[in-house]
XYZ file of C-alpha atoms in Angstrom:
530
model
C -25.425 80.856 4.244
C -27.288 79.961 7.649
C -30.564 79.159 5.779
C -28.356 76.889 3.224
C -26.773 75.171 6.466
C -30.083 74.823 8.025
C -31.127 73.048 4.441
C -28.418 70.246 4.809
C -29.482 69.801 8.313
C -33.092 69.033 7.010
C -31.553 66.725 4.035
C -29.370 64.600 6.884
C -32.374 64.665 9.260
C -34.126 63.139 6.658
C -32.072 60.502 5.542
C -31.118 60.003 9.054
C -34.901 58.861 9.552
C -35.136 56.518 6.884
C -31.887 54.991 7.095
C -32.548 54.342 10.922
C -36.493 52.800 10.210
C -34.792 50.804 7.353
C -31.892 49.336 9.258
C -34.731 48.682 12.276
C -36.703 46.202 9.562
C -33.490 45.216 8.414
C -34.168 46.160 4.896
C -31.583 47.695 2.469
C -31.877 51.501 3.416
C -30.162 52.806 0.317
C -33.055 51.515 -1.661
C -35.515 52.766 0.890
C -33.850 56.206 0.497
C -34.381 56.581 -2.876
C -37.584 55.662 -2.844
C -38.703 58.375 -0.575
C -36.542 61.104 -2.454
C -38.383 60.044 -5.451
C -41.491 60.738 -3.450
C -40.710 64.139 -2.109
C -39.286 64.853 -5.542
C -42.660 63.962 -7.519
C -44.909 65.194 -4.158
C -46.289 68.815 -3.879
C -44.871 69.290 -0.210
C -44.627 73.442 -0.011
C -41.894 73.172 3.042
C -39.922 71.281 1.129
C -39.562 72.871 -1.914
C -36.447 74.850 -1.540
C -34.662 71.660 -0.544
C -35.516 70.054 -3.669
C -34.383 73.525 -5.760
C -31.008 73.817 -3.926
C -30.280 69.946 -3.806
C -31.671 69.009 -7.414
C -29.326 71.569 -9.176
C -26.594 69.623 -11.708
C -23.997 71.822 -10.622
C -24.562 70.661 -7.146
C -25.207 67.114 -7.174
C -22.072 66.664 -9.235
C -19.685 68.834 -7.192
C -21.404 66.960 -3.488
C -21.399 63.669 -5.207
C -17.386 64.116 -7.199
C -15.554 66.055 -4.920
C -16.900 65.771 -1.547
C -18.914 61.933 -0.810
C -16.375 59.828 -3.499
C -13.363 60.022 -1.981
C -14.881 59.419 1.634
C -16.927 56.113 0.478
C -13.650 55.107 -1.767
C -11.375 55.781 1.544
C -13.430 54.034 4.033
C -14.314 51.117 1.274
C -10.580 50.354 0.989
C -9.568 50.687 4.931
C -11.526 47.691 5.358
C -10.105 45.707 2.803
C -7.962 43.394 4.189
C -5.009 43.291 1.352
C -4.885 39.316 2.107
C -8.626 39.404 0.799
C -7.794 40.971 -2.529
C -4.760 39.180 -3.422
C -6.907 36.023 -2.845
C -9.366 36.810 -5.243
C -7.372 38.843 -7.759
C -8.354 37.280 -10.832
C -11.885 37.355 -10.848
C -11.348 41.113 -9.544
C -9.377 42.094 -11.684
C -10.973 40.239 -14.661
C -14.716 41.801 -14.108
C -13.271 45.201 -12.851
C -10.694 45.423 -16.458
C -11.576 43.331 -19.330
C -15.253 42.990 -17.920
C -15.482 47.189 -18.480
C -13.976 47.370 -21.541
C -16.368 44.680 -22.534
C -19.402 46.498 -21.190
C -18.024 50.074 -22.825
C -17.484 48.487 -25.983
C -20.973 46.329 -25.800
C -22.781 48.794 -24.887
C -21.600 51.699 -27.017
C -22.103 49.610 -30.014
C -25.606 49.101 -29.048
C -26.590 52.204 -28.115
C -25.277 53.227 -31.512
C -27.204 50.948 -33.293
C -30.350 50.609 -32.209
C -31.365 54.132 -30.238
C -29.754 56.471 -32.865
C -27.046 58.207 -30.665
C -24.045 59.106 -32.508
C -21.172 57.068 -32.139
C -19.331 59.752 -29.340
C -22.974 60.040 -27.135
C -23.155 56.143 -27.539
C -19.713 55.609 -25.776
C -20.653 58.144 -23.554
C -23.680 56.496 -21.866
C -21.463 53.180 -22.295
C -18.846 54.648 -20.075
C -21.674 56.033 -17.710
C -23.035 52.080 -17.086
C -19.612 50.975 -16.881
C -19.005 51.450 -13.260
C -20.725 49.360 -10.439
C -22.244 50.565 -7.316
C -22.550 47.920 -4.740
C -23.042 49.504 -2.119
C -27.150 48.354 -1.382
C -26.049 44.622 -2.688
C -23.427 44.215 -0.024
C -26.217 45.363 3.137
C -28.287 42.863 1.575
C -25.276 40.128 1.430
C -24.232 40.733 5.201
C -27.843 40.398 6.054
C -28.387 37.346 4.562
C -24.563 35.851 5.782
C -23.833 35.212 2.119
C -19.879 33.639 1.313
C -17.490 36.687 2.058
C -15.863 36.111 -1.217
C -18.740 37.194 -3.166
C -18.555 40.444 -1.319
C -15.014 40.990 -1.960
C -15.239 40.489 -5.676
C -18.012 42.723 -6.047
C -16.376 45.463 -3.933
C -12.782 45.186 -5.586
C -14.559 45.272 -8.846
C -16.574 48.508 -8.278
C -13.119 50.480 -6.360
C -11.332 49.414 -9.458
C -14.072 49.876 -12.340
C -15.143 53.115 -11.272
C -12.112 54.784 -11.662
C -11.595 53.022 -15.153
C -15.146 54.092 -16.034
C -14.063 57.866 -15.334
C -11.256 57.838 -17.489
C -13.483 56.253 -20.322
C -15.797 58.265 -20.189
C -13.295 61.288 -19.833
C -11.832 60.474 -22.984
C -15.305 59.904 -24.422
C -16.861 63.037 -23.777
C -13.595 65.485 -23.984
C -11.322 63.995 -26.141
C -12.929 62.069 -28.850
C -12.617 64.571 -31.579
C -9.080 64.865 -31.325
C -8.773 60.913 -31.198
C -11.186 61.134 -34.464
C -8.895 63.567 -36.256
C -5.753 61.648 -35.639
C -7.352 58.870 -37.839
C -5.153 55.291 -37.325
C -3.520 57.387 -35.102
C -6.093 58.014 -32.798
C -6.111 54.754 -31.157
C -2.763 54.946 -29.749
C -3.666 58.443 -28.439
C -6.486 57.004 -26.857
C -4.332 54.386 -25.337
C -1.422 56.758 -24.239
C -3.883 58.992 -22.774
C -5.489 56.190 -21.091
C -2.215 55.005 -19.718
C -1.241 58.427 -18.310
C -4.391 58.446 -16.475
C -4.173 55.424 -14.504
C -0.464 54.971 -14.332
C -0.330 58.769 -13.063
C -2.956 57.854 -10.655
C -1.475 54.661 -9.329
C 1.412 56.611 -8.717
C -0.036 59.713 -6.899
C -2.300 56.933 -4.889
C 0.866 55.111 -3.967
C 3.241 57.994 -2.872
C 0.447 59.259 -0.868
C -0.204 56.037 1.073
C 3.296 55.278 1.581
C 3.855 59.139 2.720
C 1.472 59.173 5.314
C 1.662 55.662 6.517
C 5.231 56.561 7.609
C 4.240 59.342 9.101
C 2.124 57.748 11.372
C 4.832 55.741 12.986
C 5.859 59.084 14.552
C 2.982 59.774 16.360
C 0.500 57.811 18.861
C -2.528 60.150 18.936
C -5.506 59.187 16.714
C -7.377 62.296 16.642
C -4.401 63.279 14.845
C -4.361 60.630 12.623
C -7.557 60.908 11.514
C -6.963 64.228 9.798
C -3.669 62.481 8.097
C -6.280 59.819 6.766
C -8.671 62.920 5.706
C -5.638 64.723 4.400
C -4.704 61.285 2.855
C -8.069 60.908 0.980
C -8.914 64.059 0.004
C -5.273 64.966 -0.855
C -4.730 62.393 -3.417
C -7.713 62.877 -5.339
C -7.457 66.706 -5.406
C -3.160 66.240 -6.192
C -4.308 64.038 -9.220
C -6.661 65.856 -10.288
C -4.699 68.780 -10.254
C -2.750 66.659 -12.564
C -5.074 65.569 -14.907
C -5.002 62.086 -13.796
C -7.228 59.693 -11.897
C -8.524 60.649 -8.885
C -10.647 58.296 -7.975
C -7.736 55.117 -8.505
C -5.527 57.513 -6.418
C -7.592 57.172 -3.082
C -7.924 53.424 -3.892
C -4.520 52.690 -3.866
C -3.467 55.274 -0.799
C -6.444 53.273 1.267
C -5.269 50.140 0.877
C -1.571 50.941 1.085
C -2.785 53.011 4.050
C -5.396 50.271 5.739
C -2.697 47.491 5.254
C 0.610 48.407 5.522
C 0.269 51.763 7.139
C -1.676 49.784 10.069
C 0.585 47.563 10.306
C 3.580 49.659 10.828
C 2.120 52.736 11.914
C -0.962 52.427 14.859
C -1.464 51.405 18.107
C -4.815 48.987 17.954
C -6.445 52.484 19.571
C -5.687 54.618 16.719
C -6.519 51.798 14.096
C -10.052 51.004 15.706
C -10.602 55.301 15.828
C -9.906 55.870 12.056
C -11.990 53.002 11.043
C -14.716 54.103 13.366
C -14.818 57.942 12.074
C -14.548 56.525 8.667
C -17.409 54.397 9.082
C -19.851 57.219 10.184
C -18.359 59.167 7.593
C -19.175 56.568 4.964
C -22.720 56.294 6.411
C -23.588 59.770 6.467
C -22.147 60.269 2.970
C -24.554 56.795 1.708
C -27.317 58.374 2.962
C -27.643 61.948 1.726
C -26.232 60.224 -1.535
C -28.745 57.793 -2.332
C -31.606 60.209 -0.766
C -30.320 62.777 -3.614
C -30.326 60.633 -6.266
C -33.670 59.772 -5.762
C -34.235 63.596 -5.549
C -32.536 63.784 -9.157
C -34.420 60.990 -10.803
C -37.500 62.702 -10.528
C -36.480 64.909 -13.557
C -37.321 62.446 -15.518
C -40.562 62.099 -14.726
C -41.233 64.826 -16.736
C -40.217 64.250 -20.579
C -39.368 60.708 -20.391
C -39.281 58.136 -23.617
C -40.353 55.311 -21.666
C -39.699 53.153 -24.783
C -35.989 54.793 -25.024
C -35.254 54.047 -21.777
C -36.887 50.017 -21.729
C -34.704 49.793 -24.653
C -31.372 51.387 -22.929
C -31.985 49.177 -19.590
C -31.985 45.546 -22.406
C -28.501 47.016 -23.569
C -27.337 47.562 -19.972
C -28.292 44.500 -19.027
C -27.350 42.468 -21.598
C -23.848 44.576 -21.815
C -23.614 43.746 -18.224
C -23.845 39.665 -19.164
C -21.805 39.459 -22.154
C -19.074 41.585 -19.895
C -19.831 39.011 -16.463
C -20.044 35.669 -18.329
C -16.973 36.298 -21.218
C -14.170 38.003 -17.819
C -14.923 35.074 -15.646
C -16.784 32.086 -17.425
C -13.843 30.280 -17.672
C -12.795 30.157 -13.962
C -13.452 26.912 -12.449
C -13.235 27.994 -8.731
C -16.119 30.314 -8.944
C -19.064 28.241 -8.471
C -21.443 29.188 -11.754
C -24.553 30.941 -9.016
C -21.374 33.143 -7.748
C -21.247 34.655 -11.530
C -24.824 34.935 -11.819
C -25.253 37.247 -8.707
C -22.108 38.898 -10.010
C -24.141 39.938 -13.105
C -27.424 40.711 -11.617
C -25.798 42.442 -8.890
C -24.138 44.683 -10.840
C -26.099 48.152 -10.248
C -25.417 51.688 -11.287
C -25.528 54.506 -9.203
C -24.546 58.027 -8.172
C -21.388 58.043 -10.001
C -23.064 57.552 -13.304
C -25.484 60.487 -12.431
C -22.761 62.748 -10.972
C -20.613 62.283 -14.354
C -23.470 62.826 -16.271
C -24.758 66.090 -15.063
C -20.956 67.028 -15.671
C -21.471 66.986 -19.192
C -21.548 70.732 -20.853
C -25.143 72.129 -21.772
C -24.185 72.008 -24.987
C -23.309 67.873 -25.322
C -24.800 66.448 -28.972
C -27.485 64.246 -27.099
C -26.992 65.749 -23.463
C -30.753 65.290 -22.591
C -31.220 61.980 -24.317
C -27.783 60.565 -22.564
C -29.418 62.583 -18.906
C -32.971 60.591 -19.534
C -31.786 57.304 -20.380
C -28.899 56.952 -17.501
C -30.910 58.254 -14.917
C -33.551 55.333 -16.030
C -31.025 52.830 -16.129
C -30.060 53.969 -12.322
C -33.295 53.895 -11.571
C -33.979 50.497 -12.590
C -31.384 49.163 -11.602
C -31.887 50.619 -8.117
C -34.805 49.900 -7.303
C -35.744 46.253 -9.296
C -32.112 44.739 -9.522
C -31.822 46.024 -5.828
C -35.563 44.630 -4.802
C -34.606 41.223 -6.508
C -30.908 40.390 -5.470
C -32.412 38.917 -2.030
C -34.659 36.573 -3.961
C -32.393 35.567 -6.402
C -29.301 35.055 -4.072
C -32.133 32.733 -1.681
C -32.994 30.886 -5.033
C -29.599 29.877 -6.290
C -28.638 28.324 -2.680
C -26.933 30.758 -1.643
C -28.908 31.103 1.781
C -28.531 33.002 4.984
C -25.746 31.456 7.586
C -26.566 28.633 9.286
C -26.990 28.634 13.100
C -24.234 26.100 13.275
C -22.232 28.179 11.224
C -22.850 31.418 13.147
C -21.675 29.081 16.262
C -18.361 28.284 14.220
C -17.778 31.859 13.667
C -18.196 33.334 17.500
C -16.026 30.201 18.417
C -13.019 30.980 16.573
C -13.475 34.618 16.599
C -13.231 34.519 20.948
C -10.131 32.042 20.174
C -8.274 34.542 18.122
C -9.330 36.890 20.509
C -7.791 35.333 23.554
C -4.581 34.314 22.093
C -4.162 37.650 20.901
C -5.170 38.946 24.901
C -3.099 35.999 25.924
C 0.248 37.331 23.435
C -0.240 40.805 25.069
C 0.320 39.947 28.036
C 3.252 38.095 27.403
C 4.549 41.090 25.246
C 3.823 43.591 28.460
C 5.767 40.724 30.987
C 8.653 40.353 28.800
C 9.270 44.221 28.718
C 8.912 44.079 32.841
C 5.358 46.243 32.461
C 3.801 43.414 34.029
C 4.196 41.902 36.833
C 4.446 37.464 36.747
C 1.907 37.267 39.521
C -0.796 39.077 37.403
C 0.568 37.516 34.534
C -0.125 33.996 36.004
C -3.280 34.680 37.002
C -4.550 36.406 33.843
C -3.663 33.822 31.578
C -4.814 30.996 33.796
C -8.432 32.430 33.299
C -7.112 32.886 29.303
C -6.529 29.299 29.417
C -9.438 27.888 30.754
C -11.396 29.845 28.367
C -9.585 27.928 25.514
C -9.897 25.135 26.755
C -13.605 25.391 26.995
C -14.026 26.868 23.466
C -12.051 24.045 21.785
C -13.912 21.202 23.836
C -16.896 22.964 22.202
C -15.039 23.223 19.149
C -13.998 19.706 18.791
C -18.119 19.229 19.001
C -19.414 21.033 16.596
C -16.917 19.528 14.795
C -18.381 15.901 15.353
C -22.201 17.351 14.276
C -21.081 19.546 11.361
C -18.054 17.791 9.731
C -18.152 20.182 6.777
C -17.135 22.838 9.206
C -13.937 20.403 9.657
C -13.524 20.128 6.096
C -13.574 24.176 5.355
C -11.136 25.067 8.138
C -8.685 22.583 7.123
C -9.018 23.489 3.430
C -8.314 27.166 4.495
C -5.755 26.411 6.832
C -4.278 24.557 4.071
C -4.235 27.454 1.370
C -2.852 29.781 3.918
C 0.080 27.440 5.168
C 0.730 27.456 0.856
C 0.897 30.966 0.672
C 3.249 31.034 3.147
C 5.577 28.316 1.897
C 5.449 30.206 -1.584
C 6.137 33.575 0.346
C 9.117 31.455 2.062
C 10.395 30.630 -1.374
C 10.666 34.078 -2.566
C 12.211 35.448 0.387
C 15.197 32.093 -0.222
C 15.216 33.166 -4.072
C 15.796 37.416 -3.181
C 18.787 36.040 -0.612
C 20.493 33.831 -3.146
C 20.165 30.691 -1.145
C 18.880 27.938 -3.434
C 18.852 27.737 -7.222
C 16.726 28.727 -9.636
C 15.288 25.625 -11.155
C 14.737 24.013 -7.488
C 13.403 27.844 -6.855
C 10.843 27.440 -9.842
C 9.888 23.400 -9.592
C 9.097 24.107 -5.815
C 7.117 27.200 -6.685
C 5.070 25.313 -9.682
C 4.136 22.440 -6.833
C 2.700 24.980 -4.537
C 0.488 26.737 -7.618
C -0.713 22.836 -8.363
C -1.642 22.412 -5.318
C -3.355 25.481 -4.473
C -5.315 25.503 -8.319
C -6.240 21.943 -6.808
C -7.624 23.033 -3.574
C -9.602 26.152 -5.772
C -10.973 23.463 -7.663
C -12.489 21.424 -4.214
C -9.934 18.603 -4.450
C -8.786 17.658 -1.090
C -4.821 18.208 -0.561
C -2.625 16.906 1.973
C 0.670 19.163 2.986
C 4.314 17.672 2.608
C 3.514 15.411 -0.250
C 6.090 15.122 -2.827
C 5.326 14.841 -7.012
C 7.831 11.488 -5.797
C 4.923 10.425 -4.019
C-alpha cells in the first residue's frame, strides 16, 4: 500500500512538472503531457518501470479514468457554466452534441464496416468510442488566444452532453447488441427503449440530486461543508445511476448545472460559492493532468503490434465521420459564422474517455485488439496533430487573439460591474442598520468617483473603437428581449392577458432576436405598425 501511494505521488509530481513548464511557455499542457508519457512509456528508464506496470494496467486506467477523474472534470466543467450561456446557444449545442453523434456513430460504424473488415457489432463499437469529444486541450488553447466565448461554450456543452450519449451507445453496442439482433424488426425499438431508459433515468437521478442538495445548502453558511455536499453531489449521482443501470455520466451534468446555477443562487454566500469553485478547480487540474499524462502512458502499447495502414485508414473515417456529423447538425444555422463550424469540426478531439471505455471491453470482445489499436491511434492523432494545429488554424480563419482595445473594454466593464455590485452591498448592509450612513457616504463617494472615471474612459474607447459600441448595444439588446419574453410568460402563467396577444407578442420578440442572430441592427419598442 505505502509503496503504491508513494507511486501516485511520483505520477502527480510528474505531471505537476510538466503542466507547470507548459503553462510557464503558455503552451497547451495536456498535449505536452502526453507527449512525455509517450516518452517514458517507449524509454528504457529502470526507476520508472514499476510506474508504468501499475499505471498502464486496463483494469486501472479504466476504473481511475470512469469512476474516479469523470465525474470530477464533468462536476467542475458544469459549475462554471453559466445556465444563461447554454440556453443562449442551445441549438448548435444541442444539434452537434445529439443529431451530430448519432451522425458520427452511424457514419462511422458504416465505414468501419466496410472498408477495415470489422463486423458490423465491433464497427459500432469503435463508432461509439469516436463519438464523444474531449475539449479539454482546445479550450487552453482558445482562452490563450482570447478567441469569441461562444465558440467555447458550444464546444464544451457539446462534449458534457455527447459523452454521456456516446456511453450509452456504445453500452448498447458492446453488451446488448445480440439481444437487439435476435429481436429482429423488433430490435430497434428495444434499442430505442433501452436508450430512453438510460438517459431519461439519468436526467432524472441528475436532477433530483441537484435540486436535493442545492436546498440543502440554504441551511447552512459554512463552505468547507459544502464542499463535501458538492463531492457527495458528484460522486453520488453517478454511483446512484449507475447503481441503476442508467447514465452516469448525464447525471453529474445535470446535478452541476442545476447545482452551479440555481443552487448558487439560492443557496451560498459569495464565500462559499468562490470556495467550491476554487477546490473544484484544483480538483479538475490535478485530475487533467495525471489523465492526459496516463494516456500517453497507455498509447505506448501500440507501439508494439501496430497496423499503421489500419489505423491511417480508421483516423480518414474519424475524420471524415466527424465532418459529415459537424457540417449536416449545424450547416444550416445562419448565426454561426461558417470559420465557427470549421474549428467546431477540427476541434473535435478524442480522448481518455474513448480509451477508458475501451479497455472496459471483456478479453474476449470479437475484434478487442483491433478496436484497442485503432482507437488508441485515433486518440493519438487526434491529440497530438488536431491539438498541434487548432492554434494555426483558428489564427488562419480570423479568428485572432483579443485585441488590446478589446482587452481594455473587458477590464472596463468588468471594474463597473464590480463596483455597482460593491456599491449595492453597501446599500443592502445600510438598509438592514449593519452600516452605519457616515461610512456609507463615504464609501460610495469613492464608489462613485471610480465610475465616473471608468465611463469617461468608457465613453472614449467608445469614440476610437465604435464596433465596441455596436457589440454592447447588440448584447444589451438581446438580453433586454429575453427579458421581455421572460415577462410574457410570467403574464401568460398569471392569466393576465390573452392568448393570441400572449403569442403575437411572443412571435415579435423571436423576429427580432433571429434578426439580431443574423447581424441586422434592431431598435427596441418598435411596433410590426411601424
Amino acid at each position: 500500500m505505502e509503496s503504491q501511494f508513494e507511486l501516485v505521488l511520483l505520477l502527480l509530481a510528474i505531471a505537476a512538472g510538466i503542466t507547470a513548464v507548459a503553462k510557464k511557455w503558455n503552451q497547451p499542457y495536456p498535449i505536452a503531457l502526453v507527449v512525455i508519457g509517450v516518452v517514458i512509456g517507449i524509454m528504457p528508464y529502470s526507476g520508472l518501470e514499476e510506474l508504468k506496470e501499475t499505471f498502464a494496467e486496463d483494469e486501472f486506467f479504466h476504473f481511475a479514468i470512469i469512476s474516479i477523474f469523470l465525474p470530477t472534470l464533468l462536476g467542475e466543467a458544469t459549475l462554471n457554466l453559466p445556465f444563461s450561456h447554454l440556453k443562449e446557444n442551445k441549438l448548435p449545442i444541442l444539434l452537434l452534441a445529439v443529431v451530430g453523434t448519432f451522425i458520427t456513430f452511424v457514419t462511422a460504424g458504416w465505414m468501419t464496416a466496410l472498408f477495415l473488415g470489422l463486423s458490423i457489432q465491433a464497427a459500432l463499437v469503435f463508432a461509439a468510442l469516436m463519438a464523444p469529444t474531449d475539449p479539454i486541450s482546445v479550450l487552453s488553447i482558445f482562452k490563450s488566444m482570447g478567441v469569441n466565448h461562444r465558440i467555447s461554450t458550444v464546444m464544451e456543452g457539446e462534449s458534457l452532453i455527447n459523452d454521456g450519449l456516446a456511453v450509452v451507445l456504445f453500452t448498447i453496442a458492446a453488451y446488448q447488441f445480440d439481444a437487439i439482433l435476435d429481436a429482429g424488426a423488433g430490435g430497434i425499438g428495444i434499442a430505442l427503449g433501452e436508450f430512453l431508459k438510460v438517459v431519461l433515468g439519468g436526467l432524472l437521478v441528475g436532477g433530483a440530486f441537484g435540486y436535493f442538495f442545492s436546498r440543502l445548502t440554504t441551511f447552512f453558511d459554512d463552505y468547507p461543508l459544502e464542499i463535501v455536499f458538492s463531492m457527495l453531489l458528484f460522486y453520488g449521482s453517478f454511483f446512484v445511476a449507475e447503481a441503476f443501470h442508467v447514465s452516469g455520466v448525464i447525471a453529474v451534468v445535470i446535478s452541476g448545472i442545476i447545482f452551479g446555477n440555481f443552487g448558487k443562487k439560492i443557496g451560498m454566500s459569495p464565500t462559499t460559492s468562490l470556495s467550491i469553485r476554487t477546490f473544484w478547480a484544483v480538483a479538475s487540474l490535478v485530475a487533467n493532468t495525471l489523465v492526459f499524462l496516463l494516456v500517453g502512458l497507455e498509447i505506448t502499447r501500440i507501439f508494439d503490434a501496430v497496423n499503421w495502414l489500419q489505423v491511417l485508414a480508421a483516423i480518414g473515417i474519424v475524420v471524415v465521420a466527424r465532418s459529415i456529423a459537424v457540417y449536416t447538425s449545424i450547416g444550416f444555422i445562419r448565426s454561426l459564422p461558417k470559420k465557427w463550424k470549421h474549428i467546431f469540426n477540427w476541434g473535435g478531439l478524442k480522448g481518455s474517455l474513448s480509451l477508458a471505455l475501451a479497455l472496459s471491453l471483456p478479453i474476449d470482445f470479437p475484434f478487442r485488439e483491433e478496436i484497442l489499436m485503432l482507437a488508441f491511434g485515433v486518440v493519438f492523432f487526434s491529440l497530438i496533430v488536431q491539438g498541434l494545429t487548432i492554434k494555426p488554424l483558428v489564427a488562419l480563419l480570423g479568428e485572432k487573439a483579443t485585441k488590446d482595445e478589446k482587452l481594455e473594454y473587458d477590464r472596463i466593464q468588468s471594474r463597473i460591474y464590480r463596483y455597482h455590485s460593491g456599491r449595492k452591498q453597501l446599500e443592502k448592509m445600510t438598509a438592514e442598520g449593519t452600516l452605519s450612513s457616515i461610512v456609507f457616504n463615504r464609501l460610495v463617494n469613492q464608489y462613485d468617483e471610480e465610475l465616473k472615471e471608468l465611463n469617461e474612459r468608457l465613453e472614449s474607447l467608445y469614440e476610437k473603437e465604435p464596433e465596441l459600441r455596436k457589440e454592447s448595444t447588440a448584447r444589451a439588446i438581446r438580453q433586454a428581449l429575453y427579458a421581455e419574453h421572460e415577462a410574457l410568460e410570467q403574464l401568460e402563467s398569471r392569466h393576465l392577458i390573452s392568448d393570441q396577444v400572449t403569442e403575437e407578442e411572443k412571435r415579435f420578440i423571436r423576429d427580432l432576436l433571429e434578426r439580431e442572430n443574423m447581424g441586422d441592427q434592431v431598435a427596441l419598442h418598435k411596433t410590426e405598425s411601424e
